[in-house]
Amino acid sequence: MRNKKAAINISRTGAEKAKAQAEYTEVNKRVKRSIRTNKRKYVDDLAMMAEKAFEYVKSLTYLGTIIDENGEFDADMKARIGKAREAYLQLENIWNSKQPSVN
């Protein structure tokens, strides 16, 4: 590809330069197409490996909570969700009130 680019730079006539430019463009297209194909294959392979690995997962720890293969989580997470729900409902009452108080 460098040779093609060098040919463009050392061309003497406009016709030579146009021909060299066309050859360079064609080679460049093939290289880019090859790179895209390789990237696509690489990403597909990674996705397949991740999918296979995920089949063997029995439990997952997310934000300090263990989630099992059925998507169920421990009582601690249920308590945290309950507290968040209560706090949201209290804030929702404040947001919806006609006369907000400032303390």
Coordinates of C-alpha atoms in Angstrom, one line a residue, residues 11-96:
S11 CA 4.0 10.5 -10.9
R12 CA 5.1 12.8 -13.6
T13 CA 1.9 13.4 -15.6
G14 CA -1.7 13.9 -14.6
A15 CA -2.7 10.6 -16.3
E16 CA -0.1 8.7 -14.3
K17 CA -1.2 10.4 -11.1
A18 CA -4.8 9.5 -11.8
K19 CA -4.0 5.9 -12.5
A20 CA -1.8 5.6 -9.4
Q21 CA -4.6 7.3 -7.3
A22 CA -7.2 4.8 -8.7
E23 CA -4.9 1.8 -7.8
Y24 CA -4.3 3.2 -4.3
T25 CA -8.0 3.7 -3.8
E26 CA -8.8 0.1 -4.8
V27 CA -6.1 -1.3 -2.6
N28 CA -7.3 0.8 0.3
K29 CA -10.9 -0.4 -0.1
R30 CA -9.7 -4.0 0.0
V31 CA -7.7 -3.4 3.1
K32 CA -10.6 -1.7 4.9
R33 CA -13.0 -4.5 3.9
S34 CA -10.6 -7.1 5.2
I35 CA -10.2 -5.2 8.5
R36 CA -14.0 -4.9 8.9
T37 CA -14.4 -8.7 8.2
N38 CA -11.8 -9.6 10.7
K39 CA -13.4 -7.3 13.3
R40 CA -16.8 -8.8 12.7
K41 CA -15.4 -12.3 13.1
Y42 CA -13.6 -11.4 16.3
V43 CA -16.6 -9.8 17.9
D44 CA -18.8 -12.8 16.9
D45 CA -16.3 -15.2 18.4
L46 CA -16.2 -13.1 21.6
A47 CA -20.0 -13.2 21.8
M48 CA -20.1 -17.0 21.4
M49 CA -17.4 -17.5 24.1
A50 CA -19.3 -15.2 26.5
E51 CA -22.6 -17.0 25.8
K52 CA -20.9 -20.4 26.4
A53 CA -19.3 -19.1 29.6
F54 CA -22.6 -17.7 30.8
E55 CA -24.2 -21.2 30.6
Y56 CA -21.9 -22.3 33.4
V57 CA -22.7 -19.5 35.8
K58 CA -24.5 -20.6 38.9
S59 CA -24.5 -17.3 40.8
L60 CA -23.5 -13.7 40.2
T61 CA -22.6 -11.0 42.6
Y62 CA -24.0 -7.6 41.6
L63 CA -23.7 -4.6 43.9
G64 CA -22.9 -6.8 46.9
T65 CA -25.9 -9.0 46.3
I66 CA -25.8 -12.6 45.2
I67 CA -28.2 -13.4 42.3
D68 CA -28.7 -17.1 41.5
E69 CA -29.2 -18.7 38.1
N70 CA -32.9 -18.3 38.3
G71 CA -32.6 -14.5 38.8
E72 CA -33.6 -14.7 42.5
F73 CA -31.7 -12.7 45.1
D74 CA -31.2 -12.9 48.8
A75 CA -33.3 -11.2 51.5
D76 CA -30.8 -8.4 51.9
M77 CA -31.6 -7.1 48.4
K78 CA -35.3 -7.4 49.0
A79 CA -34.9 -5.2 52.2
R80 CA -32.8 -2.7 50.2
I81 CA -35.5 -2.5 47.5
G82 CA -38.2 -2.0 50.2
K83 CA -36.3 0.8 51.8
A84 CA -35.8 2.5 48.4
R85 CA -39.5 2.1 47.6
E86 CA -40.5 3.7 50.9
A87 CA -38.1 6.6 50.4
Y88 CA -39.5 7.2 46.9
L89 CA -43.1 7.2 48.1
Q90 CA -42.3 9.7 50.8
L91 CA -40.5 11.9 48.3
E92 CA -43.4 11.5 45.8
N93 CA -45.8 12.8 48.4
I94 CA -43.6 15.9 48.9
W95 CA -43.3 16.5 45.2
N96 CA -47.0 16.2 44.6

